[in-house]
Each structure stands twice: as structure tokens, then as C-alpha cells.
mmCIF file of C-alpha atoms and ligand atoms in Angstrom:
data_model
loop_
_atom_site.group_PDB
_atom_site.id
_atom_site.type_symbol
_atom_site.label_atom_id
_atom_site.label_comp_id
_atom_site.label_asym_id
_atom_site.label_seq_id
_atom_site.Cartn_x
_atom_site.Cartn_y
_atom_site.Cartn_z
ATOM 1 C CA MET A 71 0.036 -0.023 -0.105
ATOM 2 C CA ALA A 72 1.421 3.565 -0.753
ATOM 3 C CA GLU A 73 2.393 5.564 1.836
ATOM 4 C CA MET A 74 0.495 8.342 2.335
ATOM 5 C CA GLY A 75 1.708 12.019 4.002
ATOM 6 C CA ARG A 76 0.022 13.049 6.553
ATOM 7 C CA GLN A 77 -0.937 17.466 6.669
ATOM 8 C CA SER A 78 0.348 19.596 8.933
ATOM 9 C CA VAL A 79 -2.781 21.317 10.825
ATOM 10 C CA VAL A 80 -3.115 23.790 14.075
ATOM 11 C CA LEU A 81 -6.006 23.514 16.164
ATOM 12 C CA LYS A 82 -6.431 27.360 17.752
ATOM 13 C CA TYR A 83 -8.472 27.170 20.522
ATOM 14 C CA ASN A 84 -10.326 30.033 22.585
ATOM 15 C CA ASN A 85 -9.602 29.792 26.356
ATOM 16 C CA GLU A 86 -9.856 33.411 26.875
ATOM 17 C CA ASP A 87 -12.163 35.726 26.353
ATOM 18 C CA VAL A 88 -9.741 38.019 24.680
ATOM 19 C CA GLU A 89 -8.607 35.439 22.425
ATOM 20 C CA ASN A 90 -12.620 34.449 22.208
ATOM 21 C CA GLU A 91 -13.243 37.350 20.686
ATOM 22 C CA THR A 92 -10.567 37.611 18.321
ATOM 23 C CA LEU A 93 -11.007 34.464 16.989
ATOM 24 C CA ARG A 94 -15.349 35.280 16.835
ATOM 25 C CA SER A 95 -14.851 38.156 14.690
ATOM 26 C CA GLN A 96 -11.511 36.602 12.628
ATOM 27 C CA TYR A 97 -13.117 32.917 12.118
ATOM 28 C CA CYS A 98 -16.869 33.244 12.579
ATOM 29 C CA ASN A 99 -17.768 36.296 11.258
ATOM 30 C CA ASP A 100 -21.366 35.575 9.553
ATOM 31 C CA THR A 101 -20.784 38.327 6.917
ATOM 32 C CA ALA A 102 -19.457 37.098 4.181
ATOM 33 C CA PRO A 103 -16.802 39.396 2.073
ATOM 34 C CA SER A 104 -18.025 40.632 -0.950
ATOM 35 C CA VAL A 105 -15.540 40.469 -4.069
ATOM 36 C CA PRO A 106 -17.555 40.419 -6.989
ATOM 37 C CA ASN A 107 -16.576 37.516 -9.643
ATOM 38 C CA SER A 108 -14.939 39.663 -11.992
ATOM 39 C CA SER A 109 -14.724 37.856 -15.022
ATOM 40 C CA THR A 110 -18.490 37.038 -15.791
ATOM 41 C CA PRO A 111 -20.384 39.865 -13.237
ATOM 42 C CA ASP A 112 -23.187 40.234 -15.475
ATOM 43 C CA VAL A 113 -24.535 36.449 -16.304
ATOM 44 C CA ARG A 114 -26.194 34.645 -13.737
ATOM 45 C CA SER A 115 -24.623 31.313 -12.674
ATOM 46 C CA VAL A 116 -26.571 28.302 -14.367
ATOM 47 C CA LEU A 117 -26.611 26.762 -11.179
ATOM 48 C CA VAL A 118 -28.900 28.846 -9.910
ATOM 49 C CA THR A 119 -30.843 29.485 -13.149
ATOM 50 C CA SER A 120 -31.073 26.316 -14.044
ATOM 51 C CA VAL A 121 -29.952 22.880 -11.867
ATOM 52 C CA LEU A 122 -31.544 24.806 -8.785
ATOM 53 C CA ASN A 123 -34.510 25.800 -10.222
ATOM 54 C CA LEU A 124 -36.310 23.702 -9.151
ATOM 55 C CA GLU A 125 -40.396 23.048 -10.332
ATOM 56 C CA LYS A 126 -42.531 22.627 -7.597
ATOM 57 C CA LEU A 127 -45.181 19.609 -8.357
ATOM 58 C CA ASP A 128 -47.249 19.401 -5.329
ATOM 59 C CA THR A 129 -46.924 19.890 -1.674
ATOM 60 C CA ASP A 130 -43.225 18.948 -0.480
ATOM 61 C CA LEU A 131 -42.460 16.991 -4.317
ATOM 62 C CA TYR A 132 -39.991 18.919 -6.582
ATOM 63 C CA ARG A 133 -38.468 18.197 -10.186
ATOM 64 C CA GLY A 134 -34.752 19.252 -11.152
ATOM 65 C CA LYS A 135 -33.645 19.073 -14.959
ATOM 66 C CA HIS A 136 -30.156 18.626 -15.617
ATOM 67 C CA TYR A 137 -27.364 20.573 -16.514
ATOM 68 C CA TRP A 138 -24.194 18.812 -17.280
ATOM 69 C CA ILE A 139 -23.811 15.443 -17.837
ATOM 70 C CA PRO A 140 -20.087 13.457 -16.730
ATOM 71 C CA SER A 141 -19.017 11.411 -19.712
ATOM 72 C CA THR A 142 -19.472 8.491 -17.540
ATOM 73 C CA GLN A 143 -23.402 9.080 -18.551
ATOM 74 C CA ARG A 144 -24.802 8.990 -15.497
ATOM 75 C CA LEU A 145 -25.711 11.699 -13.232
ATOM 76 C CA PHE A 146 -23.400 13.990 -11.100
ATOM 77 C CA GLY A 147 -23.774 13.207 -7.355
ATOM 78 C CA GLY A 148 -23.115 16.783 -6.649
ATOM 79 C CA GLU A 149 -26.320 17.536 -9.442
ATOM 80 C CA ILE A 150 -28.073 15.350 -7.038
ATOM 81 C CA ILE A 151 -26.956 16.511 -3.798
ATOM 82 C CA SER A 152 -27.493 20.020 -4.798
ATOM 83 C CA GLN A 153 -30.994 19.993 -5.671
ATOM 84 C CA ALA A 154 -32.181 17.165 -2.877
ATOM 85 C CA LEU A 155 -31.072 19.716 -0.083
ATOM 86 C CA GLY A 156 -32.433 22.629 -2.418
ATOM 87 C CA ALA A 157 -35.805 20.574 -1.948
ATOM 88 C CA ALA A 158 -35.959 19.822 1.787
ATOM 89 C CA SER A 159 -34.899 24.308 1.860
ATOM 90 C CA GLU A 160 -37.703 24.782 0.490
ATOM 91 C CA THR A 161 -39.800 22.822 3.040
ATOM 92 C CA VAL A 162 -38.033 24.829 6.084
ATOM 93 C CA THR A 163 -39.444 28.123 7.064
ATOM 94 C CA GLY A 164 -37.987 30.885 9.452
ATOM 95 C CA GLN A 165 -34.243 31.315 10.169
ATOM 96 C CA LEU A 166 -33.272 28.152 10.023
ATOM 97 C CA SER A 167 -29.930 27.179 8.036
ATOM 98 C CA VAL A 168 -28.629 23.958 6.929
ATOM 99 C CA HIS A 169 -25.614 22.649 9.397
ATOM 100 C CA SER A 170 -25.511 19.255 7.785
ATOM 101 C CA LEU A 171 -26.485 16.437 5.249
ATOM 102 C CA HIS A 172 -25.760 13.059 4.613
ATOM 103 C CA CYS A 173 -27.002 11.681 1.487
ATOM 104 C CA TYR A 174 -26.525 7.474 -0.037
ATOM 105 C CA PHE A 175 -25.961 7.306 -4.021
ATOM 106 C CA VAL A 176 -28.201 3.804 -4.111
ATOM 107 C CA ARG A 177 -28.860 3.932 -8.270
ATOM 108 C CA PRO A 178 -26.923 5.368 -10.744
ATOM 109 C CA GLY A 179 -28.914 8.354 -12.133
ATOM 110 C CA ASP A 180 -30.289 8.821 -15.641
ATOM 111 C CA PRO A 181 -29.287 11.690 -17.682
ATOM 112 C CA SER A 182 -32.598 10.990 -20.062
ATOM 113 C CA VAL A 183 -35.459 11.570 -17.384
ATOM 114 C CA PRO A 184 -35.850 14.665 -14.473
ATOM 115 C CA VAL A 185 -35.503 13.274 -11.026
ATOM 116 C CA LEU A 186 -38.458 13.570 -8.534
ATOM 117 C CA TYR A 187 -37.385 14.632 -5.167
ATOM 118 C CA GLN A 188 -39.787 13.853 -2.421
ATOM 119 C CA VAL A 189 -39.811 15.592 0.534
ATOM 120 C CA GLU A 190 -40.632 14.169 4.018
ATOM 121 C CA ARG A 191 -41.021 16.291 7.255
ATOM 122 C CA THR A 192 -39.281 14.131 9.820
ATOM 123 C CA ARG A 193 -39.443 16.883 12.412
ATOM 124 C CA ASP A 194 -39.834 20.523 13.068
ATOM 125 C CA GLY A 195 -38.587 21.278 16.798
ATOM 126 C CA ARG A 196 -37.406 24.827 18.371
ATOM 127 C CA SER A 197 -34.050 24.745 17.049
ATOM 128 C CA PHE A 198 -33.287 22.138 14.421
ATOM 129 C CA SER A 199 -35.571 20.905 11.593
ATOM 130 C CA VAL A 200 -34.640 17.909 10.007
ATOM 131 C CA ARG A 201 -35.856 16.390 6.269
ATOM 132 C CA SER A 202 -35.527 13.370 4.105
ATOM 133 C CA VAL A 203 -35.245 13.630 0.573
ATOM 134 C CA LYS A 204 -35.633 10.611 -1.435
ATOM 135 C CA ALA A 205 -34.884 11.308 -5.131
ATOM 136 C CA ILE A 206 -36.348 9.089 -7.676
ATOM 137 C CA GLN A 207 -36.346 8.277 -11.184
ATOM 138 C CA HIS A 208 -38.416 5.094 -13.108
ATOM 139 C CA ASP A 209 -40.182 5.084 -9.674
ATOM 140 C CA LYS A 210 -37.020 3.720 -7.409
ATOM 141 C CA PRO A 211 -34.863 5.878 -4.986
ATOM 142 C CA ILE A 212 -31.365 6.710 -6.781
ATOM 143 C CA LEU A 213 -30.190 8.899 -3.241
ATOM 144 C CA MET A 214 -31.663 9.012 -0.376
ATOM 145 C CA CYS A 215 -30.406 12.407 1.957
ATOM 146 C CA GLN A 216 -31.147 13.544 5.019
ATOM 147 C CA ALA A 217 -30.590 17.274 5.819
ATOM 148 C CA SER A 218 -30.817 19.388 9.375
ATOM 149 C CA PHE A 219 -31.336 22.992 9.851
ATOM 150 C CA HIS A 220 -30.448 24.881 13.021
ATOM 151 C CA ALA A 221 -31.511 28.576 14.239
ATOM 152 C CA HIS A 222 -28.738 30.266 14.894
ATOM 153 C CA GLN A 223 -27.384 30.225 18.124
ATOM 154 C CA PRO A 224 -24.599 32.086 19.377
ATOM 155 C CA SER A 225 -22.097 29.947 21.317
ATOM 156 C CA PRO A 226 -18.691 30.886 23.110
ATOM 157 C CA LEU A 227 -17.209 27.653 21.862
ATOM 158 C CA ALA A 228 -15.141 28.648 18.379
ATOM 159 C CA HIS A 229 -12.312 26.845 16.964
ATOM 160 C CA GLN A 230 -11.224 25.830 13.481
ATOM 161 C CA TYR A 231 -8.132 24.573 11.725
ATOM 162 C CA THR A 232 -5.632 26.954 10.097
ATOM 163 C CA MET A 233 -6.323 27.296 5.925
ATOM 164 C CA PRO A 234 -3.074 25.886 4.257
ATOM 165 C CA THR A 235 -1.077 28.683 3.342
ATOM 166 C CA VAL A 236 -1.265 28.581 -0.697
ATOM 167 C CA PRO A 237 -0.992 31.512 -3.435
ATOM 168 C CA PRO A 238 -3.876 33.264 -3.905
ATOM 169 C CA PRO A 239 -5.980 32.435 -7.719
ATOM 170 C CA GLU A 240 -5.102 35.636 -9.102
ATOM 171 C CA ASP A 241 -1.195 33.982 -9.398
ATOM 172 C CA LEU A 242 -2.592 30.753 -10.797
ATOM 173 C CA LEU A 243 -3.645 29.774 -13.559
ATOM 174 C CA THR A 244 -7.350 28.148 -14.672
ATOM 175 C CA MET A 245 -7.667 24.314 -15.127
ATOM 176 C CA GLU A 246 -7.879 25.461 -19.198
ATOM 177 C CA GLU A 247 -4.591 27.435 -19.337
ATOM 178 C CA LEU A 248 -3.082 24.627 -17.656
ATOM 179 C CA VAL A 249 -4.218 21.832 -19.883
ATOM 180 C CA GLN A 250 -3.356 24.162 -22.725
ATOM 181 C CA GLN A 251 0.136 24.390 -21.521
ATOM 182 C CA TYR A 252 0.800 20.624 -21.056
ATOM 183 C CA ALA A 253 -1.237 19.925 -24.480
ATOM 184 C CA SER A 254 1.272 22.454 -26.445
ATOM 185 C CA ASP A 255 4.485 19.692 -25.217
ATOM 186 C CA HIS A 256 5.019 18.165 -28.485
ATOM 187 C CA ASN A 257 6.150 15.019 -27.015
ATOM 188 C CA LEU A 258 2.869 14.140 -25.545
ATOM 189 C CA ALA A 259 1.910 10.627 -26.225
ATOM 190 C CA GLU A 260 -1.432 10.546 -28.145
ATOM 191 C CA ARG A 261 -3.288 8.933 -25.931
ATOM 192 C CA ASP A 262 -2.296 11.583 -23.163
ATOM 193 C CA ARG A 263 -3.770 13.999 -25.556
ATOM 194 C CA ARG A 264 -7.082 12.538 -25.954
ATOM 195 C CA ALA A 265 -7.313 11.670 -22.046
ATOM 196 C CA LEU A 266 -7.519 16.205 -21.753
ATOM 197 C CA ASN A 267 -10.447 16.218 -23.574
ATOM 198 C CA LYS A 268 -11.897 14.280 -20.460
ATOM 199 C CA VAL A 269 -10.327 16.850 -18.331
ATOM 200 C CA LEU A 270 -11.756 19.767 -19.734
ATOM 201 C CA ASP A 271 -15.559 19.876 -20.471
ATOM 202 C CA PRO A 272 -16.430 23.850 -21.074
ATOM 203 C CA GLU A 273 -20.239 22.911 -19.577
ATOM 204 C CA VAL A 274 -18.568 21.988 -16.213
ATOM 205 C CA PRO A 275 -20.428 25.542 -14.157
ATOM 206 C CA LEU A 276 -17.583 25.721 -11.924
ATOM 207 C CA GLU A 277 -14.065 27.472 -12.459
ATOM 208 C CA ILE A 278 -10.936 25.854 -11.357
ATOM 209 C CA LYS A 279 -7.785 27.054 -10.437
ATOM 210 C CA PRO A 280 -5.711 23.774 -9.351
ATOM 211 C CA VAL A 281 -2.722 25.003 -6.683
ATOM 212 C CA ASN A 282 -0.625 22.098 -8.226
ATOM 213 C CA MET A 283 -0.228 20.859 -11.470
ATOM 214 C CA PRO A 284 -2.851 18.313 -11.680
ATOM 215 C CA ALA A 285 -1.486 14.639 -12.723
ATOM 216 C CA PHE A 286 -2.934 14.917 -16.043
ATOM 217 C CA SER A 287 -1.011 11.526 -17.396
ATOM 218 C CA ARG A 288 -1.315 10.016 -13.989
ATOM 219 C CA ARG A 289 2.348 8.246 -14.419
ATOM 220 C CA ILE A 290 3.647 9.191 -11.093
ATOM 221 C CA ALA A 291 2.237 8.512 -7.534
ATOM 222 C CA ILE A 292 1.351 10.961 -5.392
ATOM 223 C CA GLU A 293 0.589 11.834 -1.640
ATOM 224 C CA PRO A 294 -3.761 11.562 -2.011
ATOM 225 C CA ARG A 295 -3.930 15.435 -1.556
ATOM 226 C CA LYS A 296 -5.490 17.935 -3.714
ATOM 227 C CA LEU A 297 -5.601 21.847 -3.387
ATOM 228 C CA LEU A 298 -8.072 23.425 -5.559
ATOM 229 C CA TRP A 299 -9.099 27.310 -5.961
ATOM 230 C CA VAL A 300 -13.314 27.025 -6.878
ATOM 231 C CA ARG A 301 -16.006 29.239 -7.641
ATOM 232 C CA ALA A 302 -19.442 28.982 -9.698
ATOM 233 C CA LYS A 303 -19.130 30.433 -13.221
ATOM 234 C CA GLY A 304 -21.386 33.638 -13.190
ATOM 235 C CA HIS A 305 -23.073 35.746 -10.786
ATOM 236 C CA ILE A 306 -24.729 33.976 -7.814
ATOM 237 C CA GLY A 307 -25.375 36.989 -5.245
ATOM 238 C CA GLU A 308 -25.172 37.733 -1.624
ATOM 239 C CA GLY A 309 -28.502 36.930 -1.855
ATOM 240 C CA ASP A 310 -30.012 33.656 -0.027
ATOM 241 C CA MET A 311 -27.166 31.791 2.038
ATOM 242 C CA ARG A 312 -29.292 28.828 1.318
ATOM 243 C CA GLN A 313 -28.411 28.922 -2.157
ATOM 244 C CA HIS A 314 -24.982 29.044 -1.347
ATOM 245 C CA CYS A 315 -25.025 26.060 0.044
ATOM 246 C CA CYS A 316 -26.470 24.070 -2.400
ATOM 247 C CA VAL A 317 -24.230 25.307 -4.988
ATOM 248 C CA ALA A 318 -21.056 24.237 -2.166
ATOM 249 C CA ALA A 319 -23.243 20.519 -1.897
ATOM 250 C CA TYR A 320 -22.778 20.588 -6.007
ATOM 251 C CA VAL A 321 -18.697 21.913 -5.689
ATOM 252 C CA SER A 322 -17.926 19.399 -2.959
ATOM 253 C CA ASP A 323 -18.709 16.296 -5.030
ATOM 254 C CA TYR A 324 -16.733 17.328 -8.375
ATOM 255 C CA SER A 325 -12.979 16.430 -8.590
ATOM 256 C CA PHE A 326 -13.154 14.621 -4.514
ATOM 257 C CA LEU A 327 -13.601 10.709 -4.973
ATOM 258 C CA GLY A 328 -10.425 10.763 -7.776
ATOM 259 C CA THR A 329 -7.870 12.190 -4.502
ATOM 260 C CA ALA A 330 -8.251 8.545 -3.690
ATOM 261 C CA VAL A 331 -6.179 6.873 -6.504
ATOM 262 C CA LEU A 332 -3.579 9.465 -6.550
ATOM 263 C CA PRO A 333 -0.837 7.364 -4.965
ATOM 264 C CA TYR A 334 -1.738 4.336 -7.154
ATOM 265 C CA ALA A 335 0.101 5.179 -10.547
ATOM 266 C CA ASP A 336 -0.128 1.521 -11.485
ATOM 267 C CA PHE A 337 -3.617 1.152 -11.424
ATOM 268 C CA LYS A 338 -6.374 3.000 -12.944
ATOM 269 C CA PRO A 339 -10.298 3.231 -12.091
ATOM 270 C CA GLN A 340 -12.350 1.115 -14.427
ATOM 271 C CA PHE A 341 -15.322 1.635 -12.511
ATOM 272 C CA SER A 342 -15.832 4.581 -9.496
ATOM 273 C CA ALA A 343 -18.742 5.843 -8.298
ATOM 274 C CA SER A 344 -19.822 7.861 -4.757
ATOM 275 C CA LEU A 345 -21.379 5.896 -2.925
ATOM 276 C CA ASP A 346 -22.534 8.498 0.112
ATOM 277 C CA HIS A 347 -21.718 11.629 0.780
ATOM 278 C CA ALA A 348 -21.551 14.232 4.262
ATOM 279 C CA MET A 349 -21.331 17.802 4.622
ATOM 280 C CA TRP A 350 -21.357 20.250 7.376
ATOM 281 C CA PHE A 351 -21.927 24.076 7.256
ATOM 282 C CA HIS A 352 -20.093 26.028 9.560
ATOM 283 C CA ASN A 353 -20.078 29.704 8.601
ATOM 284 C CA SER A 354 -21.845 32.399 5.480
ATOM 285 C CA PHE A 355 -19.778 32.204 2.240
ATOM 286 C CA ARG A 356 -19.887 33.588 -1.383
ATOM 287 C CA THR A 357 -19.648 30.479 -4.077
ATOM 288 C CA ASP A 358 -19.207 32.665 -7.105
ATOM 289 C CA GLU A 359 -16.018 33.880 -4.982
ATOM 290 C CA TRP A 360 -12.922 31.744 -4.908
ATOM 291 C CA MET A 361 -12.704 29.040 -2.001
ATOM 292 C CA LEU A 362 -10.057 26.787 -1.758
ATOM 293 C CA TYR A 363 -11.031 23.234 -1.789
ATOM 294 C CA GLU A 364 -8.965 20.906 0.261
ATOM 295 C CA ILE A 365 -9.217 17.405 -0.361
ATOM 296 C CA ASP A 366 -7.245 14.422 1.413
ATOM 297 C CA SER A 367 -7.880 10.554 1.430
ATOM 298 C CA SER A 368 -7.250 9.112 4.652
ATOM 299 C CA TRP A 369 -8.123 5.375 3.470
ATOM 300 C CA ALA A 370 -8.544 2.737 1.026
ATOM 301 C CA GLY A 371 -9.421 -0.824 0.795
ATOM 302 C CA HIS A 372 -11.958 -3.516 -0.328
ATOM 303 C CA SER A 373 -12.394 -1.484 -3.362
ATOM 304 C CA ARG A 374 -13.222 1.475 -1.811
ATOM 305 C CA GLY A 375 -11.982 4.935 -0.781
ATOM 306 C CA LEU A 376 -12.202 7.598 1.424
ATOM 307 C CA VAL A 377 -11.861 11.390 0.869
ATOM 308 C CA HIS A 378 -12.473 14.056 3.380
ATOM 309 C CA GLY A 379 -12.486 18.054 2.133
ATOM 310 C CA ARG A 380 -12.590 21.354 3.574
ATOM 311 C CA LEU A 381 -14.085 24.115 1.875
ATOM 312 C CA TRP A 382 -12.245 27.577 2.919
ATOM 313 C CA ARG A 383 -13.038 31.557 2.495
ATOM 314 C CA GLN A 384 -10.059 33.317 0.539
ATOM 315 C CA ASP A 385 -9.734 35.042 4.296
ATOM 316 C CA GLY A 386 -9.474 31.662 5.980
ATOM 317 C CA VAL A 387 -12.563 30.734 7.474
ATOM 318 C CA LEU A 388 -13.506 27.270 7.320
ATOM 319 C CA ALA A 389 -16.758 27.552 5.478
ATOM 320 C CA ALA A 390 -17.482 23.644 5.367
ATOM 321 C CA SER A 391 -16.568 20.435 5.394
ATOM 322 C CA SER A 392 -17.413 17.673 3.554
ATOM 323 C CA ALA A 393 -16.629 13.737 3.420
ATOM 324 C CA GLN A 394 -17.495 10.774 0.934
ATOM 325 C CA GLU A 395 -16.909 7.012 0.402
ATOM 326 C CA GLY A 396 -16.475 5.858 -2.622
ATOM 327 C CA LEU A 397 -16.419 2.273 -5.119
ATOM 328 C CA LEU A 398 -13.201 2.072 -6.939
ATOM 329 C CA ARG A 399 -12.944 -0.862 -8.787
ATOM 330 C CA MET A 400 -9.651 -0.722 -10.054
ATOM 331 C CA VAL A 401 -7.777 -2.498 -13.415
ATOM 332 C CA PRO A 402 -4.127 -1.900 -14.418
ATOM 333 C CA SER A 403 -3.181 1.326 -15.886
ATOM 334 C CA GLU A 404 -2.180 -0.103 -19.062
ATOM 335 C CA SER A 405 -5.478 -2.545 -19.589
ATOM 336 C CA LYS A 406 -7.774 -1.479 -22.687
ATOM 337 C CA LEU A 407 -10.867 -1.237 -20.033
HETATM 338 C C1 SCA B 580 -22.313 1.455 -6.745
HETATM 339 C C2 SCA B 580 -23.228 0.403 -7.023
HETATM 340 C C3 SCA B 580 -23.058 0.287 -8.724
HETATM 341 C C4 SCA B 580 -23.911 -0.468 -6.485
HETATM 342 O O1 SCA B 580 -23.180 -1.652 -7.143
HETATM 343 P P1 SCA B 580 -23.643 -2.737 -7.208
HETATM 344 O O2 SCA B 580 -23.183 -3.926 -7.726
HETATM 345 O O3 SCA B 580 -24.459 -3.437 -5.624
HETATM 346 O O4 SCA B 580 -24.497 -3.215 -8.185
HETATM 347 P P2 SCA B 580 -25.482 -4.052 -9.288
HETATM 348 O O5 SCA B 580 -26.076 -3.193 -9.808
HETATM 349 O O6 SCA B 580 -25.332 -5.400 -8.953
HETATM 350 O O7 SCA B 580 -23.890 -3.713 -10.569
HETATM 351 C C5 SCA B 580 -23.426 -2.632 -11.207
HETATM 352 C C6 SCA B 580 -22.638 -3.352 -12.272
HETATM 353 O O8 SCA B 580 -21.479 -3.295 -11.089
HETATM 354 C C7 SCA B 580 -20.698 -4.757 -11.519
HETATM 355 N N1 SCA B 580 -20.256 -5.431 -10.608
HETATM 356 C C8 SCA B 580 -21.156 -5.929 -9.417
HETATM 357 N N2 SCA B 580 -20.042 -6.156 -8.099
HETATM 358 C C9 SCA B 580 -19.019 -6.639 -8.906
HETATM 359 C C10 SCA B 580 -18.085 -6.998 -8.728
HETATM 360 N N3 SCA B 580 -17.682 -7.536 -6.973
HETATM 361 N N4 SCA B 580 -16.747 -6.994 -9.246
HETATM 362 C C11 SCA B 580 -17.115 -6.401 -10.628
HETATM 363 N N5 SCA B 580 -18.321 -6.035 -11.075
HETATM 364 C C12 SCA B 580 -19.099 -5.732 -10.115
HETATM 365 C C13 SCA B 580 -22.097 -5.439 -12.367
HETATM 366 O O9 SCA B 580 -22.077 -5.952 -12.882
HETATM 367 C C14 SCA B 580 -23.246 -4.191 -12.958
HETATM 368 O O10 SCA B 580 -21.905 -4.036 -14.137
HETATM 369 P P3 SCA B 580 -23.475 -3.695 -15.475
HETATM 370 O O11 SCA B 580 -23.422 -2.384 -15.493
HETATM 371 O O12 SCA B 580 -21.494 -3.373 -16.816
HETATM 372 O O13 SCA B 580 -23.834 -4.799 -15.557
HETATM 373 C C15 SCA B 580 -24.845 1.642 -7.145
HETATM 374 O O14 SCA B 580 -25.339 1.618 -6.222
HETATM 375 C C16 SCA B 580 -24.747 2.543 -7.467
HETATM 376 O O15 SCA B 580 -24.484 3.195 -8.670
HETATM 377 N N6 SCA B 580 -25.008 3.891 -6.989
HETATM 378 C C17 SCA B 580 -24.975 5.232 -7.477
HETATM 379 C C18 SCA B 580 -23.252 5.736 -7.292
HETATM 380 C C19 SCA B 580 -23.650 7.071 -8.527
HETATM 381 O O16 SCA B 580 -24.114 7.532 -9.351
HETATM 382 N N7 SCA B 580 -23.002 8.197 -7.248
HETATM 383 C C20 SCA B 580 -23.005 9.719 -8.022
HETATM 384 C C21 SCA B 580 -22.116 9.230 -9.149
HETATM 385 S S1 SCA B 580 -20.201 9.718 -9.136
HETATM 386 C C22 SCA B 580 -20.292 10.899 -8.970
HETATM 387 O O17 SCA B 580 -20.920 11.757 -9.158
HETATM 388 C C23 SCA B 580 -18.548 11.124 -9.145
HETATM 389 C C24 SCA B 580 -17.873 12.377 -9.116
HETATM 390 C C25 SCA B 580 -16.800 12.487 -9.148
HETATM 391 O O18 SCA B 580 -15.571 11.537 -8.745
HETATM 392 O O19 SCA B 580 -15.970 12.694 -10.418
#
């Protein structure tokens, strides 16, 4: 088994009142910074206008349409989670915000038909509301999701890890630019050139700036860790935090599970799919502004891999955490499968 690098993280605890205040203002500021998405300030994100624009069919019953379909011709897990969370959010009234969600992907999503989202109002308490959402196609569940919403409750507890020190997005190349740079190498093997087309799908409604050069050709084993700046293409605006949480759910599944296979250059996934996905939302944020997605994998075995993610605001505030186990059926890299 490949040796995995351990990231060094520093915990900040608040033992003193003074420290408390500093930390709270530094890390738990509920007002997200508002730097406009300069590349596309006037164009609304399709994540809002299309993916999260659910059609209400009946009480607690919604229908979602598809936007980007991955080359696997199965629905993108992040799309289903974001729509399930969107449907759950529609049924929660008052000032409650989602704080966590837990999902199982039980069947592949069929891109040729829409998905129905049936929400069950599991419980409404004084501080928490819980919703169970069943995503359905062809009369069968494809995803089971539980989401919990919490009223704002101030607390003396406030700590978080420290954001990794990385170059700001302004200093980095986009995924498109990196691919162009890589493809300009005249010595590049034809199959590597073909593989690049899979990396770059202009339909993906996200802008990505990897902190480290991605392993496009996958000949070198590297530690199972990724750092990438990500934001929604187009404008979302300060608007409703619930929308940003749904978009974060979409973002959180992108490029996530692949992190677990980075140490295995001699093998490639013959079949991979997310099995479950969990998220925790900590602080307010804007997904149309650059956020750092820090991903690592703590374990792989038995044809499965476990990945963990942290989504950081550019000012160092931890916005959300995620975790996923996925199915990874591997074959030798040279295999034609
Ligand atoms: C995980 C599975 C596949 C469960 O698989 P099962 O094996 O129980 O189901 P199945 O219907 O019996 O088999 C499915 C296929 O696997 C094969 N199969 C079954 N068991 C096998 C085994 N032990 N070894 C090799 N192949 C096996 C079957 O022959 C079949 O292939 P054939 O089909 O050839 O007959 C299912 O629950 C599922 O599809 N869930 C949804 C996963 C998903 O869509 N996640 C979100 C998208 S993934 C994502 O978004 C990640 C994005 C990203 O990372 O970029």
C-alpha cells in the first residue's frame, strides 16, 4: 500500500475571553466578504438559473432538470445532492440554516429523465428541523438524503483548523490554461492528449484553479491530497445563503473521490462512483467567489476509498467540511478496459 503524507494542521482554541473575541471576529464573521466575480459579473450562474431552479409539482414534491452530464453518462452526484438540499430547504421556514447533510447514492442517475424529489418533514423542533429527501427516477430511489437545519445560536465555542498557505487564485492558472500549456508539449503521447479532453468539459459550471499542477497523465504516484480554488461560473450574489449551501454541495462532489487514487499510478479506476456523501456547514460564504477546496484521502481498501474535504473562504474562514466514501474498482493502467 502506498505511503500517505500527513498534512500538518494547527488547532486554534479559545480559552480566554480576549482570544475568544479575536477568534470569533476572525473566523466566525457571519458576513461573507463581497468581492465580485470579476470574470462574469453580469451573467447569472446556471447553477441558480437551471440546476437549482426546481419545479414544484405538489406539496413537498419537486422536479429537477440536468445541466452538465459527465462522460460516464450517469448523473453527477453533486447535482443530485444540491437539488435534494434545495428541495429540503424549500420546506423549512424561518431563520434556520442547513448545518449538515448525509446522503447515500443507491442507483445511478439516468440523464434522459428528470429527477423527482420527495421531501418528508421528519421533525420540526424549537432549534432544529430535519428533512428526509428521496430522489426518484423510474419509480425507484437513486439517492436518500437527510438534511438538518439549525436556528442561529451564539456560543462561546469557536475554533477551527488554519487554512493552508497557498498562492492566491490571482497568481494561478485556470484548469483550461494548464491543459493548454500541457498540450503544447510536442512530445505528448497521443493517448495523453486524448485523456486531456476528458479533463476539460466547458459545460462544467465551475471555474477551477489547481494550486498544484494536476497529474494529467497519471504516471507518477503522488500523495492523496488536492488543493484547488473553485467558484461558480457566473454571478449568484449575496442573496440567499441557502442557495450558496446548495452550490457548495454541488462543488463538494467535484474532483473529490479521484483524490483517493492519486497514490496508485499503476492502476486506474475501471469503475468509480460515490457511495455516500456528508457535509457540514460552518460559516456563511459566497460560492461565486474563490474558495479553496482542500481534499485528502485517509484510507483506501476493499475497492473503496474515503475522502475528506474542507472548503475555505479566501479570508481563512472554514466555510464547510465534507466526507465521502466511493467505490473504486481498479484495473492496471495499461488495461484497455
Ligand atoms: C455503487 C453501485 C454500482 C452498487 O453496485 P452493485 O454492485 O451493488 O450493483 P449491481 O447493479 O449489482 O452492479 C452494478 C455493476 O457492477 C458490476 N459488479 C457488481 N459487483 C461486482 C464485482 N464484485 N466486481 C466487478 N463488477 C461488479 C455489475 O456487473 C454491474 O455492471 P454492469 O452495469 O456492467 O452490468 C450502485 O449503488 C450505484 O450505481 N450507485 C450510484 C452511484 C452514483 O451514481 N453516484 C453518483 C455519481 S458518481 C460521482 O458523481 C462522482 C463524481 C466524480 O468523482 O467526479
